[in-house]
PDB file of C-alpha atoms in Angstrom:
ATOM      1  CA  MET A   1      97.364 -77.747 -51.374  1.00  0.00           C
ATOM      2  CA  ALA A   2      95.713 -80.482 -53.529  1.00  0.00           C
ATOM      3  CA  SER A   3      92.433 -79.555 -55.106  1.00  0.00           C
ATOM      4  CA  GLU A   4      89.438 -81.539 -53.918  1.00  0.00           C
ATOM      5  CA  THR A   5      87.787 -83.788 -56.536  1.00  0.00           C
ATOM      6  CA  PRO A   6      84.229 -82.360 -57.194  1.00  0.00           C
ATOM      7  CA  GLU A   7      81.361 -84.662 -56.445  1.00  0.00           C
ATOM      8  CA  PRO A   8      79.350 -86.052 -59.434  1.00  0.00           C
ATOM      9  CA  GLU A   9      76.355 -83.980 -60.229  1.00  0.00           C
ATOM     10  CA  THR A  10      72.914 -85.574 -60.167  1.00  0.00           C
ATOM     11  CA  ASN A  11      69.464 -84.088 -60.724  1.00  0.00           C
ATOM     12  CA  TYR A  12      68.088 -86.279 -57.947  1.00  0.00           C
ATOM     13  CA  LYS A  13      68.124 -84.615 -54.593  1.00  0.00           C
ATOM     14  CA  GLU A  14      69.008 -87.137 -51.883  1.00  0.00           C
ATOM     15  CA  SER A  15      67.259 -87.148 -48.553  1.00  0.00           C
ATOM     16  CA  PRO A  16      68.787 -84.883 -45.950  1.00  0.00           C
ATOM     17  CA  PHE A  17      68.539 -87.929 -43.548  1.00  0.00           C
ATOM     18  CA  GLU A  18      70.270 -90.441 -45.887  1.00  0.00           C
ATOM     19  CA  ASP A  19      73.376 -90.678 -43.603  1.00  0.00           C
ATOM     20  CA  GLU A  20      71.066 -91.765 -40.802  1.00  0.00           C
ATOM     21  CA  VAL A  21      69.559 -94.648 -42.621  1.00  0.00           C
ATOM     22  CA  ASP A  22      70.531 -97.999 -41.061  1.00  0.00           C
ATOM     23  CA  ASN A  23      71.278-100.136 -44.070  1.00  0.00           C
ATOM     24  CA  THR A  24      71.890-103.205 -41.749  1.00  0.00           C
ATOM     25  CA  ILE A  25      68.059-103.654 -41.428  1.00  0.00           C
ATOM     26  CA  PRO A  26      67.130-106.434 -43.763  1.00  0.00           C
ATOM     27  CA  ALA A  27      64.340-106.110 -46.209  1.00  0.00           C
ATOM     28  CA  LYS A  28      61.494-108.648 -45.870  1.00  0.00           C
ATOM     29  CA  VAL A  29      59.601-110.836 -48.257  1.00  0.00           C
ATOM     30  CA  HIS A  30      56.041-112.301 -48.131  1.00  0.00           C
ATOM     31  CA  ILE A  31      55.977-116.000 -47.417  1.00  0.00           C
ATOM     32  CA  VAL A  32      52.851-118.212 -47.631  1.00  0.00           C
ATOM     33  CA  ALA A  33      52.875-120.831 -44.972  1.00  0.00           C
ATOM     34  CA  PRO A  34      52.846-124.292 -46.695  1.00  0.00           C
ATOM     35  CA  SER A  35      51.136-125.850 -43.635  1.00  0.00           C
ATOM     36  CA  THR A  36      50.265-125.193 -40.020  1.00  0.00           C
ATOM     37  CA  LEU A  37      53.671-124.783 -38.279  1.00  0.00           C
ATOM     38  CA  PRO A  38      54.808-123.977 -34.784  1.00  0.00           C
ATOM     39  CA  GLU A  39      56.824-120.968 -33.602  1.00  0.00           C
ATOM     40  CA  GLY A  40      60.573-121.314 -34.445  1.00  0.00           C
ATOM     41  CA  TYR A  41      60.102-124.051 -37.128  1.00  0.00           C
ATOM     42  CA  VAL A  42      62.639-123.625 -39.928  1.00  0.00           C
ATOM     43  CA  PHE A  43      61.877-124.563 -43.609  1.00  0.00           C
ATOM     44  CA  ASP A  44      63.005-123.602 -47.038  1.00  0.00           C
ATOM     45  CA  ALA A  45      60.889-121.366 -49.225  1.00  0.00           C
ATOM     46  CA  GLU A  46      61.270-120.131 -52.833  1.00  0.00           C
ATOM     47  CA  VAL A  47      61.120-116.374 -53.318  1.00  0.00           C
ATOM     48  CA  GLY A  48      61.651-114.051 -56.327  1.00  0.00           C
ATOM     49  CA  PRO A  49      59.873-113.208 -59.486  1.00  0.00           C
ATOM     50  CA  PRO A  50      58.524-115.953 -61.790  1.00  0.00           C
ATOM     51  CA  GLY A  51      61.241-117.706 -63.670  1.00  0.00           C
ATOM     52  CA  ASP A  52      63.981-116.536 -61.300  1.00  0.00           C
ATOM     53  CA  LEU A  53      63.136-118.115 -57.952  1.00  0.00           C
ATOM     54  CA  LYS A  54      65.705-118.621 -55.244  1.00  0.00           C
ATOM     55  CA  THR A  55      65.569-120.676 -52.099  1.00  0.00           C
ATOM     56  CA  ILE A  56      65.943-119.105 -48.652  1.00  0.00           C
ATOM     57  CA  THR A  57      65.696-120.545 -45.075  1.00  0.00           C
ATOM     58  CA  VAL A  58      62.686-119.133 -43.244  1.00  0.00           C
ATOM     59  CA  GLU A  59      61.927-119.330 -39.495  1.00  0.00           C
ATOM     60  CA  VAL A  60      58.249-119.321 -38.382  1.00  0.00           C
ATOM     61  CA  PRO A  61      57.573-116.154 -36.338  1.00  0.00           C
ATOM     62  CA  GLN A  62      56.331-115.879 -32.770  1.00  0.00           C
ATOM     63  CA  GLY A  63      52.849-117.394 -32.354  1.00  0.00           C
ATOM     64  CA  GLY A  64      53.287-119.863 -35.200  1.00  0.00           C
ATOM     65  CA  VAL A  65      51.327-119.808 -38.548  1.00  0.00           C
ATOM     66  CA  VAL A  66      48.441-121.710 -40.087  1.00  0.00           C
ATOM     67  CA  GLU A  67      48.395-123.195 -43.658  1.00  0.00           C
ATOM     68  CA  GLY A  68      48.003-120.484 -46.280  1.00  0.00           C
ATOM     69  CA  GLN A  69      48.791-117.643 -43.852  1.00  0.00           C
ATOM     70  CA  ILE A  70      50.917-114.854 -45.265  1.00  0.00           C
ATOM     71  CA  PHE A  71      53.805-113.512 -43.157  1.00  0.00           C
ATOM     72  CA  LEU A  72      56.956-111.446 -43.624  1.00  0.00           C
ATOM     73  CA  ALA A  73      60.314-112.929 -43.275  1.00  0.00           C
ATOM     74  CA  PRO A  74      63.788-111.133 -43.456  1.00  0.00           C
ATOM     75  CA  LEU A  75      65.865-111.704 -46.559  1.00  0.00           C
ATOM     76  CA  PRO A  76      69.371-113.115 -45.980  1.00  0.00           C
ATOM     77  CA  ALA A  77      72.112-110.448 -46.090  1.00  0.00           C
ATOM     78  CA  ASP A  78      73.804-112.197 -49.018  1.00  0.00           C
ATOM     79  CA  PHE A  79      70.580-112.587 -51.012  1.00  0.00           C
ATOM     80  CA  GLY A  80      71.151-111.600 -54.667  1.00  0.00           C
ATOM     81  CA  ASP A  81      74.823-110.814 -54.270  1.00  0.00           C
ATOM     82  CA  ASN A  82      76.554-110.076 -57.535  1.00  0.00           C
ATOM     83  CA  LEU A  83      73.249-109.594 -59.310  1.00  0.00           C
ATOM     84  CA  PRO A  84      71.672-106.394 -60.383  1.00  0.00           C
ATOM     85  CA  ARG A  85      68.919-105.284 -58.065  1.00  0.00           C
ATOM     86  CA  VAL A  86      66.939-102.274 -57.002  1.00  0.00           C
ATOM     87  CA  ASN A  87      68.448-100.868 -53.877  1.00  0.00           C
ATOM     88  CA  ILE A  88      65.669 -99.918 -51.565  1.00  0.00           C
ATOM     89  CA  PRO A  89      66.416 -98.272 -48.165  1.00  0.00           C
ATOM     90  CA  THR A  90      65.252 -99.749 -44.959  1.00  0.00           C
ATOM     91  CA  GLY A  91      64.524 -98.256 -41.548  1.00  0.00           C
ATOM     92  CA  GLN A  92      62.957 -94.989 -42.880  1.00  0.00           C
ATOM     93  CA  TRP A  93      61.582 -93.394 -45.943  1.00  0.00           C
ATOM     94  CA  LYS A  94      64.127 -92.440 -48.648  1.00  0.00           C
ATOM     95  CA  ASP A  95      62.718 -88.807 -48.590  1.00  0.00           C
ATOM     96  CA  GLY A  96      59.673 -86.895 -47.276  1.00  0.00           C
ATOM     97  CA  LEU A  97      56.100 -87.152 -48.209  1.00  0.00           C
ATOM     98  CA  PHE A  98      56.078 -83.712 -49.843  1.00  0.00           C
ATOM     99  CA  ASP A  99      59.421 -84.095 -51.675  1.00  0.00           C
ATOM    100  CA  ILE A 100      57.498 -84.776 -54.744  1.00  0.00           C
ATOM    101  CA  PHE A 101      59.874 -83.103 -57.192  1.00  0.00           C
ATOM    102  CA  ASN A 102      63.024 -84.853 -55.985  1.00  0.00           C
ATOM    103  CA  ALA A 103      63.158 -87.066 -59.051  1.00  0.00           C
ATOM    104  CA  GLY A 104      62.280 -84.183 -61.469  1.00  0.00           C
ATOM    105  CA  PHE A 105      59.263 -81.848 -62.171  1.00  0.00           C
ATOM    106  CA  PHE A 106      57.876 -84.050 -65.019  1.00  0.00           C
ATOM    107  CA  HIS A 107      59.130 -87.407 -63.758  1.00  0.00           C
ATOM    108  CA  PRO A 108      56.625 -90.286 -64.226  1.00  0.00           C
ATOM    109  CA  SER A 109      56.278 -90.643 -60.431  1.00  0.00           C
ATOM    110  CA  VAL A 110      54.913 -87.046 -60.381  1.00  0.00           C
ATOM    111  CA  VAL A 111      52.681 -87.362 -63.387  1.00  0.00           C
ATOM    112  CA  CYS A 112      51.170 -90.710 -62.277  1.00  0.00           C
ATOM    113  CA  GLY A 113      50.888 -89.638 -58.634  1.00  0.00           C
ATOM    114  CA  PHE A 114      49.019 -86.336 -59.425  1.00  0.00           C
ATOM    115  CA  CYS A 115      47.242 -87.005 -62.715  1.00  0.00           C
ATOM    116  CA  PHE A 116      46.509 -90.788 -62.554  1.00  0.00           C
ATOM    117  CA  THR A 117      46.727 -91.600 -58.880  1.00  0.00           C
ATOM    118  CA  GLN A 118      44.901 -94.924 -59.039  1.00  0.00           C
ATOM    119  CA  VAL A 119      46.991 -95.980 -62.123  1.00  0.00           C
ATOM    120  CA  GLY A 120      50.119 -95.171 -60.293  1.00  0.00           C
ATOM    121  CA  MET A 121      48.857 -97.161 -57.339  1.00  0.00           C
ATOM    122  CA  GLY A 122      48.280-100.108 -59.771  1.00  0.00           C
ATOM    123  CA  GLN A 123      51.831 -99.778 -60.941  1.00  0.00           C
ATOM    124  CA  LEU A 124      53.087 -99.967 -57.429  1.00  0.00           C
ATOM    125  CA  MET A 125      51.016-103.008 -56.690  1.00  0.00           C
ATOM    126  CA  GLN A 126      52.569-104.813 -59.751  1.00  0.00           C
ATOM    127  CA  ARG A 127      56.104-103.571 -58.812  1.00  0.00           C
ATOM    128  CA  LEU A 128      55.820-104.815 -55.242  1.00  0.00           C
ATOM    129  CA  ARG A 129      53.830-107.971 -56.283  1.00  0.00           C
ATOM    130  CA  LEU A 130      50.693-107.113 -54.307  1.00  0.00           C
ATOM    131  CA  ASN A 131      47.256-107.972 -55.362  1.00  0.00           C
ATOM    132  CA  TRP A 132      44.689-105.398 -56.452  1.00  0.00           C
ATOM    133  CA  LEU A 133      43.566-105.056 -52.794  1.00  0.00           C
ATOM    134  CA  GLY A 134      47.135-104.077 -51.731  1.00  0.00           C
ATOM    135  CA  GLU A 135      47.655-107.385 -50.018  1.00  0.00           C
ATOM    136  CA  GLY A 136      50.842-109.531 -50.239  1.00  0.00           C
ATOM    137  CA  GLY A 137      50.763-113.090 -51.425  1.00  0.00           C
ATOM    138  CA  GLU A 138      51.511-115.352 -54.437  1.00  0.00           C
ATOM    139  CA  ASP A 139      47.967-115.653 -55.790  1.00  0.00           C
ATOM    140  CA  GLU A 140      47.232-115.179 -59.471  1.00  0.00           C
ATOM    141  CA  SER A 141      45.757-111.690 -59.027  1.00  0.00           C
ATOM    142  CA  ALA A 142      49.119-110.361 -57.803  1.00  0.00           C
ATOM    143  CA  LYS A 143      50.589-111.177 -61.254  1.00  0.00           C
ATOM    144  CA  ILE A 144      47.976-108.959 -63.043  1.00  0.00           C
ATOM    145  CA  SER A 145      47.173-106.428 -60.240  1.00  0.00           C
ATOM    146  CA  PHE A 146      47.958-103.528 -62.597  1.00  0.00           C
ATOM    147  CA  LYS A 147      45.533-104.710 -65.272  1.00  0.00           C
ATOM    148  CA  ILE A 148      42.813-105.177 -62.764  1.00  0.00           C
ATOM    149  CA  VAL A 149      43.258-101.674 -61.284  1.00  0.00           C
ATOM    150  CA  LEU A 150      43.384-100.022 -64.808  1.00  0.00           C
ATOM    151  CA  THR A 151      40.210-101.932 -65.714  1.00  0.00           C
ATOM    152  CA  LEU A 152      38.472-100.598 -62.608  1.00  0.00           C
ATOM    153  CA  VAL A 153      39.599 -97.098 -63.411  1.00  0.00           C
ATOM    154  CA  ILE A 154      38.443 -97.295 -66.997  1.00  0.00           C
ATOM    155  CA  CYS A 155      35.088 -98.749 -66.031  1.00  0.00           C
ATOM    156  CA  TYR A 156      34.525 -96.175 -63.311  1.00  0.00           C
ATOM    157  CA  THR A 157      35.419 -93.321 -65.830  1.00  0.00           C
ATOM    158  CA  ILE A 158      32.957 -94.700 -68.377  1.00  0.00           C
ATOM    159  CA  PHE A 159      30.281 -95.090 -65.636  1.00  0.00           C
ATOM    160  CA  SER A 160      30.810 -91.442 -64.527  1.00  0.00           C
ATOM    161  CA  VAL A 161      30.821 -89.965 -67.994  1.00  0.00           C
ATOM    162  CA  ALA A 162      27.711 -91.943 -68.982  1.00  0.00           C
ATOM    163  CA  LEU A 163      25.775 -90.746 -66.099  1.00  0.00           C
ATOM    164  CA  GLU A 164      26.991 -87.057 -66.591  1.00  0.00           C
ATOM    165  CA  LEU A 165      25.864 -87.204 -70.269  1.00  0.00           C
ATOM    166  CA  ALA A 166      22.489 -88.619 -69.192  1.00  0.00           C
ATOM    167  CA  GLN A 167      22.084 -85.782 -66.718  1.00  0.00           C
ATOM    168  CA  GLN A 168      22.980 -83.146 -69.352  1.00  0.00           C
ATOM    169  CA  ALA A 169      20.631 -84.614 -71.842  1.00  0.00           C
ATOM    170  CA  ASN A 170      17.655 -83.671 -69.642  1.00  0.00           C
ATOM    171  CA  TYR A 171      16.596 -80.481 -68.051  1.00  0.00           C
ATOM    172  CA  TYR A 172      17.463 -80.417 -64.362  1.00  0.00           C
ATOM    173  CA  TYR A 173      13.920 -81.169 -63.217  1.00  0.00           C
ATOM    174  CA  ASN A 174      13.539 -83.978 -65.678  1.00  0.00           C
ATOM    175  CA  VAL A 175      16.633 -85.937 -64.569  1.00  0.00           C
ATOM    176  CA  PRO A 176      15.598 -89.407 -63.249  1.00  0.00           C
ATOM    177  CA  ALA A 177      16.205 -89.584 -59.453  1.00  0.00           C
ATOM    178  CA  TYR A 178      18.355 -92.633 -59.858  1.00  0.00           C
ATOM    179  CA  VAL A 179      21.027 -90.760 -61.869  1.00  0.00           C
ATOM    180  CA  PRO A 180      22.397 -88.629 -59.044  1.00  0.00           C
ATOM    181  CA  SER A 181      22.031 -91.468 -56.670  1.00  0.00           C
ATOM    182  CA  LEU A 182      24.141 -93.734 -58.921  1.00  0.00           C
ATOM    183  CA  LYS A 183      26.779 -91.054 -59.339  1.00  0.00           C
ATOM    184  CA  PHE A 184      27.045 -90.608 -55.588  1.00  0.00           C
ATOM    185  CA  CYS A 185      27.118 -94.284 -54.779  1.00  0.00           C
ATOM    186  CA  GLY A 186      29.671 -95.071 -57.586  1.00  0.00           C
ATOM    187  CA  GLY A 187      31.890 -92.319 -56.576  1.00  0.00           C
ATOM    188  CA  MET A 188      31.747 -93.288 -52.894  1.00  0.00           C
ATOM    189  CA  VAL A 189      32.510 -96.932 -53.675  1.00  0.00           C
ATOM    190  CA  PHE A 190      35.455 -96.095 -55.887  1.00  0.00           C
ATOM    191  CA  THR A 191      36.789 -93.561 -53.335  1.00  0.00           C
ATOM    192  CA  ILE A 192      36.602 -96.053 -50.441  1.00  0.00           C
ATOM    193  CA  TYR A 193      38.282 -98.735 -52.512  1.00  0.00           C
ATOM    194  CA  SER A 194      41.121 -96.327 -53.541  1.00  0.00           C
ATOM    195  CA  ILE A 195      41.728 -95.294 -49.846  1.00  0.00           C
ATOM    196  CA  ILE A 196      41.703 -98.822 -48.532  1.00  0.00           C
ATOM    197  CA  ALA A 197      43.897-100.272 -51.246  1.00  0.00           C
ATOM    198  CA  LEU A 198      46.503 -97.528 -50.997  1.00  0.00           C
ATOM    199  CA  MET A 199      46.468 -97.669 -47.261  1.00  0.00           C
ATOM    200  CA  ARG A 200      47.377-101.495 -47.512  1.00  0.00           C
ATOM    201  CA  VAL A 201      50.064-100.813 -50.009  1.00  0.00           C
ATOM    202  CA  ARG A 202      51.649 -98.328 -47.755  1.00  0.00           C
ATOM    203  CA  GLU A 203      51.305-100.609 -44.703  1.00  0.00           C
ATOM    204  CA  ASN A 204      52.994-103.401 -46.746  1.00  0.00           C
ATOM    205  CA  VAL A 205      55.844-101.115 -47.727  1.00  0.00           C
ATOM    206  CA  ARG A 206      56.517 -99.968 -44.157  1.00  0.00           C
ATOM    207  CA  ALA A 207      56.368-103.573 -42.920  1.00  0.00           C
ATOM    208  CA  LYS A 208      58.580-104.878 -45.736  1.00  0.00           C
ATOM    209  CA  TYR A 209      61.272-102.246 -45.230  1.00  0.00           C
ATOM    210  CA  SER A 210      60.851-101.744 -41.487  1.00  0.00           C
ATOM    211  CA  ILE A 211      59.685 -98.096 -41.672  1.00  0.00           C
ATOM    212  CA  PRO A 212      58.093 -96.913 -38.423  1.00  0.00           C
ATOM    213  CA  GLU A 213      55.122 -94.523 -38.336  1.00  0.00           C
ATOM    214  CA  GLY A 214      55.796 -90.897 -37.719  1.00  0.00           C
ATOM    215  CA  THR A 215      54.627 -89.001 -34.622  1.00  0.00           C
ATOM    216  CA  ARG A 216      51.943 -86.751 -36.247  1.00  0.00           C
ATOM    217  CA  CYS A 217      49.349 -89.427 -36.867  1.00  0.00           C
ATOM    218  CA  ALA A 218      50.621 -92.317 -34.901  1.00  0.00           C
ATOM    219  CA  GLY A 219      48.371 -95.396 -35.115  1.00  0.00           C
ATOM    220  CA  CYS A 220      46.474 -94.140 -38.147  1.00  0.00           C
ATOM    221  CA  GLU A 221      49.178 -92.618 -40.443  1.00  0.00           C
ATOM    222  CA  ASP A 222      48.579 -95.017 -43.319  1.00  0.00           C
ATOM    223  CA  VAL A 223      44.848 -94.347 -43.666  1.00  0.00           C
ATOM    224  CA  VAL A 224      45.091 -90.619 -42.997  1.00  0.00           C
ATOM    225  CA  TYR A 225      47.810 -90.043 -45.600  1.00  0.00           C
ATOM    226  CA  SER A 226      46.123 -92.326 -48.107  1.00  0.00           C
ATOM    227  CA  ALA A 227      42.732 -90.543 -47.654  1.00  0.00           C
ATOM    228  CA  PHE A 228      43.937 -86.840 -47.596  1.00  0.00           C
ATOM    229  CA  CYS A 229      47.185 -86.998 -49.555  1.00  0.00           C
ATOM    230  CA  SER A 230      46.911 -89.983 -51.829  1.00  0.00           C
ATOM    231  CA  CYS A 231      48.925 -88.419 -54.739  1.00  0.00           C
ATOM    232  CA  CYS A 232      51.877 -87.680 -52.449  1.00  0.00           C
ATOM    233  CA  VAL A 233      51.713 -91.222 -51.083  1.00  0.00           C
ATOM    234  CA  VAL A 234      51.846 -92.775 -54.499  1.00  0.00           C
ATOM    235  CA  ALA A 235      54.742 -90.542 -55.576  1.00  0.00           C
ATOM    236  CA  GLN A 236      56.714 -91.193 -52.267  1.00  0.00           C
ATOM    237  CA  ILE A 237      56.344 -94.990 -52.498  1.00  0.00           C
ATOM    238  CA  SER A 238      57.357 -94.816 -56.124  1.00  0.00           C
ATOM    239  CA  ARG A 239      60.539 -92.886 -55.351  1.00  0.00           C
ATOM    240  CA  HIS A 240      61.308 -95.194 -52.389  1.00  0.00           C
ATOM    241  CA  THR A 241      61.075 -98.452 -54.364  1.00  0.00           C
ATOM    242  CA  GLY A 242      62.307 -97.133 -57.741  1.00  0.00           C
ATOM    243  CA  GLU A 243      66.048 -96.118 -57.279  1.00  0.00           C
ATOM    244  CA  TYR A 244      65.599 -93.543 -59.992  1.00  0.00           C
ATOM    245  CA  GLU A 245      69.224 -92.493 -59.649  1.00  0.00           C
ATOM    246  CA  THR A 246      70.161 -95.784 -61.430  1.00  0.00           C
ATOM    247  CA  TYR A 247      67.053 -96.996 -63.131  1.00  0.00           C
ATOM    248  CA  LYS A 248      64.720 -95.192 -65.550  1.00  0.00           C
ATOM    249  CA  ALA A 249      61.050 -94.854 -64.888  1.00  0.00           C
ATOM    250  CA  SER A 250      58.258 -95.376 -67.418  1.00  0.00           C
ATOM    251  CA  LEU A 251      54.861 -93.665 -67.535  1.00  0.00           C
ATOM    252  CA  CYS A 252      53.312 -96.416 -69.681  1.00  0.00           C
ATOM    253  CA  SER A 253      54.527 -99.716 -68.076  1.00  0.00           C
ATOM    254  CA  GLU A 254      52.846-102.103 -65.733  1.00  0.00           C
ATOM    255  CA  THR A 255      55.337-101.383 -62.885  1.00  0.00           C
ATOM    256  CA  GLY A 256      56.248 -97.790 -63.645  1.00  0.00           C
ATOM    257  CA  MET A 257      59.817 -98.865 -64.464  1.00  0.00           C
ATOM    258  CA  ALA A 258      61.546 -99.120 -67.805  1.00  0.00           C
ATOM    259  CA  PRO A 259      62.073-102.527 -69.388  1.00  0.00           C
ATOM    260  CA  GLY A 260      65.012-104.467 -68.080  1.00  0.00           C
ATOM    261  CA  VAL A 261      64.930-103.102 -64.537  1.00  0.00           C
ATOM    262  CA  PRO A 262      65.451-105.873 -61.898  1.00  0.00           C
ATOM    263  CA  GLN A 263      62.216-106.997 -60.336  1.00  0.00           C
ATOM    264  CA  ILE A 264      61.666-106.452 -56.628  1.00  0.00           C
ATOM    265  CA  VAL A 265      61.661-109.581 -54.439  1.00  0.00           C
TER     266      VAL A 265
END
């Protein structure tokens, strides 16, 4: 009896549902309507990272679009053939929300997700070409979304530390009333921004790769997960869009990926 060829080993655990993924579902790309167009109208649009644009044929979705409106259109099946690209599953998540160590215990997706959640969110925005609010489009802010988010995180950190030092410099009963009020308001604003921005990132990923909501929080899954498990959400989206089996991650890059990794369309 011929011996079986052993399967190659990998330290990345594949999803138990990988065989069920429908790879025939096309990924989608954000398109900005050049003018007000009726439903079914067909036009050519350029998509791709700056300096590597490609032309695809787009059909206006049901209901039509108005000038400047952003909508999702499926990529052609042969788009990017014979070119290196990040293979991102469609139809469902690559792995579960709590499969946080699938890429490794000290993988950048874990470190950023749990220690620098908002920074990791900024990397995902840059990777997916979303703006600092988690919205799709081709505006200038989408090109520097990581820098904007990083600046917000640094400013909030300085703000919080300064107020904490001001509070410690006085006896409890001598602390000006505005100090705790500023701390509360600043923390609330930053928290609300973080939840809404991450919710929109997750919504865009699900729409782009045709991932339906689960049954546990149907109708509000994105906001619930972003509010109560933001670190896991950042790590999951990072694994889903990174193809870490093939490409290396980077803790200190704008996209969370190593230099030379193909950009996501």
